[in-house]
PDB file of C-alpha atoms and ligand atoms in Angstrom:
ATOM      1  CA  MET E 127      95.473 108.597  43.224  1.00 97.00           C
ATOM      2  CA  VAL E 128      98.794 106.291  43.425  1.00 98.00           C
ATOM      3  CA  LYS E 129      99.606 104.989  39.905  1.00 98.00           C
ATOM      4  CA  VAL E 130     101.545 102.014  39.846  1.00 98.00           C
ATOM      5  CA  GLU E 131     103.655 100.297  36.975  1.00 97.00           C
ATOM      6  CA  THR E 132     105.375  97.010  37.778  1.00 96.00           C
ATOM      7  CA  PRO E 133     107.280  94.653  35.148  1.00 95.00           C
ATOM      8  CA  GLN E 134     104.098  92.581  35.282  1.00 96.00           C
ATOM      9  CA  SER E 135     101.174  94.708  36.008  1.00 98.00           C
ATOM     10  CA  ALA E 136      99.557  98.231  36.269  1.00 98.00           C
ATOM     11  CA  ALA E 137      97.320  99.516  38.821  1.00 98.00           C
ATOM     12  CA  GLU E 138      95.720 102.629  40.485  1.00 98.00           C
ATOM     13  CA  ILE E 139      94.798 103.483  44.302  1.00 98.00           C
ATOM     14  CA  TYR E 140      92.612 106.152  45.321  1.00 98.00           C
ATOM     15  CA  LEU E 141      93.391 107.621  48.694  1.00 98.00           C
ATOM     16  CA  HIS E 142      89.673 108.183  48.916  1.00 98.00           C
ATOM     17  CA  GLY E 143      88.536 104.921  50.493  1.00 98.00           C
ATOM     18  CA  ALA E 144      92.224 103.410  49.940  1.00 98.00           C
ATOM     19  CA  HIS E 145      90.270 102.271  46.654  1.00 98.00           C
ATOM     20  CA  VAL E 146      91.956 100.114  44.401  1.00 98.00           C
ATOM     21  CA  THR E 147      90.178 100.903  41.059  1.00 98.00           C
ATOM     22  CA  HIS E 148      92.525  99.358  38.383  1.00 98.00           C
ATOM     23  CA  PHE E 149      94.536  96.117  38.449  1.00 98.00           C
ATOM     24  CA  GLN E 150      95.905  94.784  34.908  1.00 98.00           C
ATOM     25  CA  ARG E 151      98.505  92.469  33.865  1.00 98.00           C
ATOM     26  CA  LYS E 152     100.679  93.215  30.898  1.00 96.00           C
ATOM     27  CA  ASN E 153      98.885  92.177  27.513  1.00 95.00           C
ATOM     28  CA  GLU E 154      95.521  91.085  29.170  1.00 97.00           C
ATOM     29  CA  PRO E 155      92.102  92.828  29.790  1.00 98.00           C
ATOM     30  CA  PRO E 156      91.632  94.232  33.293  1.00 98.00           C
ATOM     31  CA  VAL E 157      91.029  92.197  36.297  1.00 98.00           C
ATOM     32  CA  LEU E 158      88.891  94.987  38.133  1.00 98.00           C
ATOM     33  CA  TRP E 159      85.862  96.441  36.880  1.00 98.00           C
ATOM     34  CA  LEU E 160      85.235 100.316  37.304  1.00 98.00           C
ATOM     35  CA  SER E 161      81.793 101.859  36.289  1.00 98.00           C
ATOM     36  CA  ALA E 162      81.948 104.541  33.429  1.00 98.00           C
ATOM     37  CA  GLU E 163      79.182 106.158  35.520  1.00 98.00           C
ATOM     38  CA  SER E 164      81.269 106.063  39.051  1.00 98.00           C
ATOM     39  CA  LYS E 165      81.258 109.386  40.771  1.00 98.00           C
ATOM     40  CA  PHE E 166      84.665 110.617  42.148  1.00 98.00           C
ATOM     41  CA  ASP E 167      83.799 113.153  44.872  1.00 97.00           C
ATOM     42  CA  GLU E 168      84.456 113.412  48.690  1.00 95.00           C
ATOM     43  CA  LYS E 169      81.088 111.993  49.776  1.00 95.00           C
ATOM     44  CA  SER E 170      80.691 109.077  47.282  1.00 97.00           C
ATOM     45  CA  PRO E 171      81.927 105.934  47.282  1.00 98.00           C
ATOM     46  CA  ILE E 172      83.596 105.062  43.962  1.00 98.00           C
ATOM     47  CA  ARG E 173      81.652 102.387  42.034  1.00 98.00           C
ATOM     48  CA  GLY E 174      83.749  99.360  41.035  1.00 98.00           C
ATOM     49  CA  GLY E 175      87.286  98.248  41.843  1.00 98.00           C
ATOM     50  CA  ILE E 176      87.569  97.054  45.609  1.00 98.00           C
ATOM     51  CA  PRO E 177      85.486  99.348  48.010  1.00 98.00           C
ATOM     52  CA  ILE E 178      86.655  98.624  51.872  1.00 98.00           C
ATOM     53  CA  ILE E 179      83.298  97.983  53.624  1.00 98.00           C
ATOM     54  CA  LEU E 180      84.085  98.703  57.267  1.00 96.00           C
ATOM     55  CA  PRO E 181      82.880  98.775  59.869  1.00 94.00           C
ATOM     56  CA  TRP E 182      79.526  97.679  58.812  1.00 95.00           C
ATOM     57  CA  PHE E 183      78.245  95.699  55.975  1.00 97.00           C
ATOM     58  CA  GLY E 184      74.957  96.761  54.458  1.00 96.00           C
ATOM     59  CA  ALA E 185      72.236  98.936  56.175  1.00 92.00           C
ATOM     60  CA  ARG E 186      72.778  99.799  59.964  1.00 88.00           C
ATOM     61  CA  ALA E 187      70.052 101.338  62.277  1.00 84.00           C
ATOM     62  CA  GLY E 188      70.670 104.880  63.076  1.00 80.00           C
ATOM     63  CA  GLN E 189      73.223 105.206  59.963  1.00 80.00           C
ATOM     64  CA  THR E 190      72.279 106.671  56.824  1.00 80.00           C
ATOM     65  CA  ALA E 191      75.277 105.274  54.991  1.00 86.00           C
ATOM     66  CA  ALA E 192      75.351 101.710  53.715  1.00 93.00           C
ATOM     67  CA  HIS E 193      78.596  99.614  53.981  1.00 97.00           C
ATOM     68  CA  GLY E 194      80.258 101.650  56.580  1.00 94.00           C
ATOM     69  CA  PHE E 195      82.263 104.843  56.214  1.00 94.00           C
ATOM     70  CA  ALA E 196      85.890 103.616  55.419  1.00 96.00           C
ATOM     71  CA  ARG E 197      85.062 103.845  51.621  1.00 97.00           C
ATOM     72  CA  VAL E 198      84.195 107.391  51.843  1.00 95.00           C
ATOM     73  CA  LYS E 199      87.301 108.621  53.720  1.00 95.00           C
ATOM     74  CA  SER E 200      90.341 110.083  52.746  1.00 95.00           C
ATOM     75  CA  TRP E 201      92.922 107.462  53.777  1.00 97.00           C
ATOM     76  CA  GLU E 202      96.828 108.457  54.470  1.00 97.00           C
ATOM     77  CA  LEU E 203      99.602 107.064  52.383  1.00 98.00           C
ATOM     78  CA  ALA E 204     101.981 105.470  54.631  1.00 98.00           C
ATOM     79  CA  ASP E 205     104.435 104.023  52.512  1.00 98.00           C
ATOM     80  CA  VAL E 206     105.374 102.686  48.873  1.00 98.00           C
ATOM     81  CA  ALA E 207     108.009 100.586  48.235  1.00 98.00           C
ATOM     82  CA  ALA E 208     109.400  98.240  45.601  1.00 97.00           C
ATOM     83  CA  SER E 209     111.204  94.869  45.961  1.00 96.00           C
ATOM     84  CA  THR E 210     114.260  93.757  43.871  1.00 94.00           C
ATOM     85  CA  THR E 211     111.728  91.769  41.749  1.00 93.00           C
ATOM     86  CA  GLY E 212     109.642  94.883  40.866  1.00 95.00           C
ATOM     87  CA  VAL E 213     106.863  93.807  43.247  1.00 98.00           C
ATOM     88  CA  VAL E 214     105.437  97.113  44.529  1.00 98.00           C
ATOM     89  CA  THR E 215     103.666  97.672  48.041  1.00 98.00           C
ATOM     90  CA  VAL E 216     101.578 100.290  49.044  1.00 98.00           C
ATOM     91  CA  ARG E 217     100.652 101.016  52.502  1.00 98.00           C
ATOM     92  CA  LEU E 218      97.673 103.217  53.768  1.00 98.00           C
ATOM     93  CA  ARG E 219      96.036 103.989  57.004  1.00 97.00           C
ATOM     94  CA  LEU E 220      92.263 105.068  58.181  1.00 95.00           C
ATOM     95  CA  PRO E 221      92.850 108.384  60.184  1.00 84.00           C
ATOM     96  CA  GLU E 222      90.932 108.909  63.285  1.00 76.00           C
ATOM     97  CA  CYS E 223      87.796 110.314  62.262  1.00 72.00           C
ATOM     98  CA  SER E 224      84.297 111.847  63.730  1.00 67.00           C
ATOM     99  CA  GLU E 225      82.307 108.875  62.522  1.00 68.00           C
ATOM    100  CA  PHE E 226      83.856 106.956  65.423  1.00 64.00           C
ATOM    101  CA  ALA E 227      81.448 109.231  67.587  1.00 59.00           C
ATOM    102  CA  GLY E 228      78.695 106.569  66.180  1.00 69.00           C
ATOM    103  CA  PHE E 229      81.159 103.660  66.421  1.00 79.00           C
ATOM    104  CA  SER E 230      84.022 102.496  68.832  1.00 78.00           C
ATOM    105  CA  PRO E 231      87.467 104.029  67.607  1.00 83.00           C
ATOM    106  CA  PHE E 232      89.730 101.640  65.929  1.00 90.00           C
ATOM    107  CA  THR E 233      92.671 101.803  63.526  1.00 91.00           C
ATOM    108  CA  ALA E 234      92.799 100.293  60.113  1.00 96.00           C
ATOM    109  CA  ASP E 235      95.864  99.683  57.723  1.00 98.00           C
ATOM    110  CA  TYR E 236      95.688  98.428  54.268  1.00 98.00           C
ATOM    111  CA  VAL E 237      98.573  96.976  52.528  1.00 98.00           C
ATOM    112  CA  VAL E 238      98.136  96.281  48.514  1.00 98.00           C
ATOM    113  CA  THR E 239     101.144  94.257  46.919  1.00 98.00           C
ATOM    114  CA  LEU E 240     101.185  94.277  43.097  1.00 98.00           C
ATOM    115  CA  GLY E 241     103.238  92.245  40.750  1.00 97.00           C
ATOM    116  CA  GLU E 242     101.937  89.034  38.918  1.00 97.00           C
ATOM    117  CA  THR E 243      99.246  88.842  41.549  1.00 98.00           C
ATOM    118  CA  LEU E 244      97.193  91.405  43.403  1.00 98.00           C
ATOM    119  CA  GLU E 245      97.460  90.822  47.235  1.00 98.00           C
ATOM    120  CA  LEU E 246      95.523  92.754  49.725  1.00 98.00           C
ATOM    121  CA  GLU E 247      95.792  92.829  53.641  1.00 98.00           C
ATOM    122  CA  LEU E 248      93.405  94.527  55.704  1.00 98.00           C
ATOM    123  CA  THR E 249      94.272  94.995  59.627  1.00 98.00           C
ATOM    124  CA  VAL E 250      92.070  96.418  62.046  1.00 96.00           C
ATOM    125  CA  ARG E 251      93.103  97.253  65.472  1.00 93.00           C
ATOM    126  CA  ASN E 252      90.576  97.747  68.670  1.00 90.00           C
ATOM    127  CA  SER E 253      91.913 101.316  69.912  1.00 81.00           C
ATOM    128  CA  THR E 254      88.621 101.865  72.084  1.00 70.00           C
ATOM    129  CA  GLY E 255      90.515 102.005  75.138  1.00 71.00           C
ATOM    130  CA  HIS E 256      87.602 100.080  76.748  1.00 73.00           C
ATOM    131  CA  GLY E 257      86.156  97.083  75.914  1.00 84.00           C
ATOM    132  CA  LEU E 258      85.102  94.781  72.794  1.00 90.00           C
ATOM    133  CA  LEU E 259      85.078  96.402  69.246  1.00 92.00           C
ATOM    134  CA  ALA E 260      82.131  94.569  67.274  1.00 93.00           C
ATOM    135  CA  PHE E 261      82.468  95.098  63.387  1.00 95.00           C
ATOM    136  CA  GLU E 262      81.925  93.852  60.034  1.00 97.00           C
ATOM    137  CA  GLN E 263      84.366  94.027  57.090  1.00 98.00           C
ATOM    138  CA  CYS E 264      84.523  93.161  53.287  1.00 98.00           C
ATOM    139  CA  LEU E 265      86.646  93.818  50.347  1.00 98.00           C
ATOM    140  CA  HIS E 266      83.773  94.188  47.823  1.00 98.00           C
ATOM    141  CA  THR E 267      85.531  93.473  44.677  1.00 98.00           C
ATOM    142  CA  TYR E 268      84.299  94.184  41.453  1.00 98.00           C
ATOM    143  CA  PHE E 269      85.746  91.905  38.692  1.00 98.00           C
ATOM    144  CA  THR E 270      85.895  92.323  34.939  1.00 98.00           C
ATOM    145  CA  VAL E 271      84.133  89.451  32.974  1.00 98.00           C
ATOM    146  CA  GLY E 272      83.760  89.136  29.160  1.00 98.00           C
ATOM    147  CA  ASP E 273      79.920  88.272  29.213  1.00 98.00           C
ATOM    148  CA  ILE E 274      78.247  87.419  32.351  1.00 98.00           C
ATOM    149  CA  GLY E 275      76.509  84.866  30.452  1.00 98.00           C
ATOM    150  CA  ALA E 276      79.552  82.922  29.773  1.00 98.00           C
ATOM    151  CA  VAL E 277      80.616  83.021  33.689  1.00 98.00           C
ATOM    152  CA  SER E 278      80.556  80.420  36.216  1.00 98.00           C
ATOM    153  CA  LEU E 279      81.568  80.499  39.950  1.00 98.00           C
ATOM    154  CA  ALA E 280      83.171  77.654  41.577  1.00 98.00           C
ATOM    155  CA  GLY E 281      84.044  76.829  45.004  1.00 98.00           C
ATOM    156  CA  LEU E 282      80.995  77.467  47.126  1.00 98.00           C
ATOM    157  CA  GLN E 283      78.911  74.036  46.591  1.00 98.00           C
ATOM    158  CA  GLY E 284      77.216  72.933  49.813  1.00 98.00           C
ATOM    159  CA  THR E 285      77.630  76.228  51.458  1.00 98.00           C
ATOM    160  CA  MET E 286      74.604  78.046  53.157  1.00 98.00           C
ATOM    161  CA  TYR E 287      73.961  81.515  52.086  1.00 98.00           C
ATOM    162  CA  LEU E 288      71.323  84.392  52.530  1.00 98.00           C
ATOM    163  CA  ASP E 289      69.666  85.088  49.693  1.00 98.00           C
ATOM    164  CA  LYS E 290      68.700  88.739  49.474  1.00 97.00           C
ATOM    165  CA  VAL E 291      66.841  88.762  46.325  1.00 96.00           C
ATOM    166  CA  GLY E 292      63.212  89.063  46.829  1.00 89.00           C
ATOM    167  CA  GLY E 293      63.703  89.265  50.922  1.00 89.00           C
ATOM    168  CA  SER E 294      65.921  87.269  53.057  1.00 91.00           C
ATOM    169  CA  HIS E 295      65.877  83.598  52.834  1.00 95.00           C
ATOM    170  CA  GLU E 296      68.546  80.785  54.042  1.00 97.00           C
ATOM    171  CA  ARG E 297      69.404  78.376  51.088  1.00 97.00           C
ATOM    172  CA  VAL E 298      72.233  75.772  50.526  1.00 98.00           C
ATOM    173  CA  GLU E 299      74.268  76.050  47.213  1.00 98.00           C
ATOM    174  CA  MET E 300      73.809  72.936  45.492  1.00 97.00           C
ATOM    175  CA  GLY E 301      75.692  73.503  42.029  1.00 94.00           C
ATOM    176  CA  GLU E 302      79.159  72.735  41.538  1.00 97.00           C
ATOM    177  CA  ALA E 303      79.135  75.941  39.940  1.00 98.00           C
ATOM    178  CA  ILE E 304      77.279  79.359  39.896  1.00 98.00           C
ATOM    179  CA  THR E 305      75.812  80.510  36.877  1.00 98.00           C
ATOM    180  CA  ILE E 306      74.086  84.150  36.710  1.00 98.00           C
ATOM    181  CA  ALA E 307      71.134  84.858  34.530  1.00 98.00           C
ATOM    182  CA  SER E 308      69.033  87.158  36.721  1.00 98.00           C
ATOM    183  CA  GLU E 309      69.597  89.644  40.005  1.00 98.00           C
ATOM    184  CA  VAL E 310      72.106  87.723  42.541  1.00 98.00           C
ATOM    185  CA  ASP E 311      72.971  89.128  46.052  1.00 98.00           C
ATOM    186  CA  ARG E 312      74.115  86.147  48.173  1.00 98.00           C
ATOM    187  CA  VAL E 313      75.937  86.312  51.640  1.00 98.00           C
ATOM    188  CA  TYR E 314      77.714  82.958  51.628  1.00 98.00           C
ATOM    189  CA  MET E 315      78.480  81.932  55.222  1.00 98.00           C
ATOM    190  CA  ASP E 316      81.219  79.948  57.227  1.00 98.00           C
ATOM    191  CA  THR E 317      83.255  79.485  53.953  1.00 98.00           C
ATOM    192  CA  ARG E 318      87.188  80.169  53.876  1.00 98.00           C
ATOM    193  CA  ALA E 319      87.179  78.569  50.315  1.00 98.00           C
ATOM    194  CA  ALA E 320      88.877  79.884  47.370  1.00 98.00           C
ATOM    195  CA  VAL E 321      86.490  80.872  44.562  1.00 98.00           C
ATOM    196  CA  ASP E 322      87.380  80.603  40.712  1.00 98.00           C
ATOM    197  CA  ILE E 323      85.625  83.151  38.359  1.00 98.00           C
ATOM    198  CA  ARG E 324      85.700  80.665  35.124  1.00 98.00           C
ATOM    199  CA  ASP E 325      85.265  83.267  32.318  1.00 98.00           C
ATOM    200  CA  GLY E 326      84.407  81.603  29.049  1.00 98.00           C
ATOM    201  CA  LYS E 327      84.549  84.562  26.626  1.00 98.00           C
ATOM    202  CA  LEU E 328      87.873  85.959  27.903  1.00 98.00           C
ATOM    203  CA  ARG E 329      89.000  82.350  28.357  1.00 98.00           C
ATOM    204  CA  ARG E 330      90.667  82.757  31.711  1.00 98.00           C
ATOM    205  CA  THR E 331      89.987  82.004  35.534  1.00 98.00           C
ATOM    206  CA  ILE E 332      90.203  84.554  37.911  1.00 98.00           C
ATOM    207  CA  ARG E 333      90.935  82.806  41.587  1.00 98.00           C
ATOM    208  CA  VAL E 334      90.061  84.667  44.622  1.00 98.00           C
ATOM    209  CA  GLU E 335      91.999  83.231  47.869  1.00 98.00           C
ATOM    210  CA  LYS E 336      91.590  84.447  51.278  1.00 98.00           C
ATOM    211  CA  GLU E 337      92.544  84.204  54.852  1.00 98.00           C
ATOM    212  CA  ASN E 338      90.726  85.055  58.060  1.00 98.00           C
ATOM    213  CA  SER E 339      87.680  85.410  56.053  1.00 98.00           C
ATOM    214  CA  ALA E 340      84.507  83.471  56.636  1.00 98.00           C
ATOM    215  CA  SER E 341      81.896  85.276  54.594  1.00 98.00           C
ATOM    216  CA  THR E 342      81.825  85.122  50.745  1.00 98.00           C
ATOM    217  CA  VAL E 343      79.227  87.768  48.941  1.00 98.00           C
ATOM    218  CA  VAL E 344      78.251  87.292  45.348  1.00 98.00           C
ATOM    219  CA  TRP E 345      76.434  90.015  43.535  1.00 98.00           C
ATOM    220  CA  ASN E 346      75.375  90.974  39.901  1.00 98.00           C
ATOM    221  CA  PRO E 347      72.550  93.607  40.058  1.00 98.00           C
ATOM    222  CA  TRP E 348      71.144  92.636  36.702  1.00 98.00           C
ATOM    223  CA  VAL E 349      68.640  94.687  34.745  1.00 98.00           C
ATOM    224  CA  ALA E 350      66.366  96.721  37.078  1.00 98.00           C
ATOM    225  CA  LYS E 351      69.037  97.406  40.009  1.00 97.00           C
ATOM    226  CA  SER E 352      71.310  98.698  37.282  1.00 98.00           C
ATOM    227  CA  LYS E 353      69.028 101.061  36.123  1.00 98.00           C
ATOM    228  CA  ALA E 354      67.949 102.285  39.611  1.00 98.00           C
ATOM    229  CA  MET E 355      71.692 103.144  40.339  1.00 98.00           C
ATOM    230  CA  ALA E 356      72.810 106.491  39.324  1.00 97.00           C
ATOM    231  CA  ASP E 357      76.384 105.745  39.346  1.00 98.00           C
ATOM    232  CA  PHE E 358      76.051 102.442  37.450  1.00 98.00           C
ATOM    233  CA  GLY E 359      75.402 102.064  33.464  1.00 98.00           C
ATOM    234  CA  ASP E 360      72.159 100.410  32.396  1.00 98.00           C
ATOM    235  CA  GLU E 361      73.843  97.475  30.613  1.00 98.00           C
ATOM    236  CA  GLU E 362      77.012  97.414  32.599  1.00 98.00           C
ATOM    237  CA  TYR E 363      75.843  94.310  34.571  1.00 98.00           C
ATOM    238  CA  HIS E 364      76.875  92.366  31.317  1.00 98.00           C
ATOM    239  CA  THR E 365      80.931  92.594  32.009  1.00 98.00           C
ATOM    240  CA  MET E 366      81.031  92.589  36.017  1.00 98.00           C
ATOM    241  CA  VAL E 367      80.443  90.247  38.733  1.00 98.00           C
ATOM    242  CA  CYS E 368      81.187  90.865  42.554  1.00 98.00           C
ATOM    243  CA  VAL E 369      83.089  88.270  44.619  1.00 98.00           C
ATOM    244  CA  GLU E 370      83.432  89.676  47.794  1.00 98.00           C
ATOM    245  CA  SER E 371      85.614  88.466  50.841  1.00 98.00           C
ATOM    246  CA  GLY E 372      84.776  89.405  54.368  1.00 98.00           C
ATOM    247  CA  ASN E 373      83.473  88.720  57.841  1.00 98.00           C
ATOM    248  CA  VAL E 374      79.612  89.733  57.702  1.00 98.00           C
ATOM    249  CA  GLY E 375      76.353  88.978  59.611  1.00 97.00           C
ATOM    250  CA  LYS E 376      76.851  85.765  61.564  1.00 97.00           C
ATOM    251  CA  ASN E 377      80.443  85.849  60.543  1.00 98.00           C
ATOM    252  CA  SER E 378      80.876  89.473  62.163  1.00 98.00           C
ATOM    253  CA  LEU E 379      83.887  89.729  64.566  1.00 97.00           C
ATOM    254  CA  THR E 380      84.633  91.160  67.783  1.00 95.00           C
ATOM    255  CA  LEU E 381      88.084  92.289  68.944  1.00 94.00           C
ATOM    256  CA  GLU E 382      89.342  92.602  72.666  1.00 93.00           C
ATOM    257  CA  GLU E 383      90.970  96.047  73.461  1.00 91.00           C
ATOM    258  CA  GLY E 384      94.240  96.396  71.770  1.00 91.00           C
ATOM    259  CA  LYS E 385      93.894  93.125  69.625  1.00 93.00           C
ATOM    260  CA  THR E 386      94.291  93.343  65.989  1.00 95.00           C
ATOM    261  CA  MET E 387      92.986  91.114  63.397  1.00 97.00           C
ATOM    262  CA  THR E 388      94.133  90.932  59.554  1.00 98.00           C
ATOM    263  CA  MET E 389      92.139  89.597  56.733  1.00 98.00           C
ATOM    264  CA  LYS E 390      94.083  88.789  53.627  1.00 98.00           C
ATOM    265  CA  VAL E 391      92.808  88.438  49.829  1.00 98.00           C
ATOM    266  CA  LYS E 392      94.985  87.311  46.811  1.00 98.00           C
ATOM    267  CA  VAL E 393      93.664  87.589  43.476  1.00 98.00           C
ATOM    268  CA  GLU E 394      95.519  85.540  40.648  1.00 98.00           C
ATOM    269  CA  ILE E 395      94.945  84.597  36.915  1.00 97.00           C
ATOM    270  CA  LEU E 396      95.167  80.959  36.572  1.00 95.00           C
TER     271      LEU E 396
HETATM  272  O1  LIG P 292      77.485  93.223  48.319  1.00 55.54           O
HETATM  273  C1  LIG P 292      76.515  93.396  47.781  1.00 55.54           C
HETATM  274  C2  LIG P 292      75.450  94.465  48.106  1.00 55.54           C
HETATM  275  O2  LIG P 292      75.460  94.218  49.429  1.00 55.54           O
HETATM  276  C3  LIG P 292      74.340  94.472  47.538  1.00 55.54           C
HETATM  277  O3  LIG P 292      73.032  94.179  48.337  1.00 55.54           O
HETATM  278  C4  LIG P 292      74.054  95.947  46.720  1.00 55.54           C
HETATM  279  O4  LIG P 292      73.735  96.837  47.492  1.00 55.54           O
HETATM  280  C5  LIG P 292      75.574  96.242  46.659  1.00 55.54           C
HETATM  281  O5  LIG P 292      76.504  95.883  47.811  1.00 55.54           O
HETATM  282  C6  LIG P 292      76.189  97.497  46.399  1.00 55.54           C
HETATM  283  O6  LIG P 292      75.930  98.445  47.349  1.00 55.54           O
HETATM  284  P1  LIG P 292      76.338  99.813  47.435  1.00 55.54           P
HETATM  285  O7  LIG P 292      76.154 100.588  48.679  1.00 55.54           O
HETATM  286  O8  LIG P 292      77.582 100.182  46.861  1.00 55.54           O
HETATM  287  O9  LIG P 292      75.326 100.541  46.110  1.00 55.54           O
END
């Protein structure tokens, strides 16, 4: 794990999955949420922080693992640098791996920039050597909130989403702000908007801005799903919400041979 201290903030990044598990500004509650029950072993994804979902989202025919393999691979630390203002940049690379057997080869580079804000850049390059690379990607970010009952999410009004609770239904977000009082698992499509996580208990707003991302996923497992997950505490749903930035489902991507695509996410406290 790479531990980073800047004049403004602190962070932790595991090589396992290039997983940012901690980001906290000085004298403030953490921004990212991490389960006290998370596993930390070679085979398991870390529960919390920012799992990198790549090259598929959710379940995939013929594959046992949900959400791709990037989050359980050991990434290479390519570089760490600090600017004159103390902003730290950490570069990681997904090495070639056997999983490519079931999926076309690609390279993935990840740049994490830490200071007042947390900035992420995921670059995927089609290195198949033949033809198109079709894939999905998502930065599956878990945010700390004071009390889920005092949280609202703004920025998705009028957006079509796939509601994955109780089946899979297409709906349109009617509300100016989304509140959460039961299990929520929604894939918002064709949206490039920033999302504000308004936290009435911690009295802060976390803004999630993104580039080259057309999907936003919102998730809180609530009671039953929390109990069903071994690496998630039964009561932990009260203090987390996932607001994820990606290109999934009908927004999935294809890259021509040799081409690259960079998705960017910026997390800031307003
Ligand atoms: O992003 C929301 C979601 O796809 C949910 O359906 C839920 O399964 C969650 O991801 C966590 O998935 P995981 O494989 O990490 O347990």
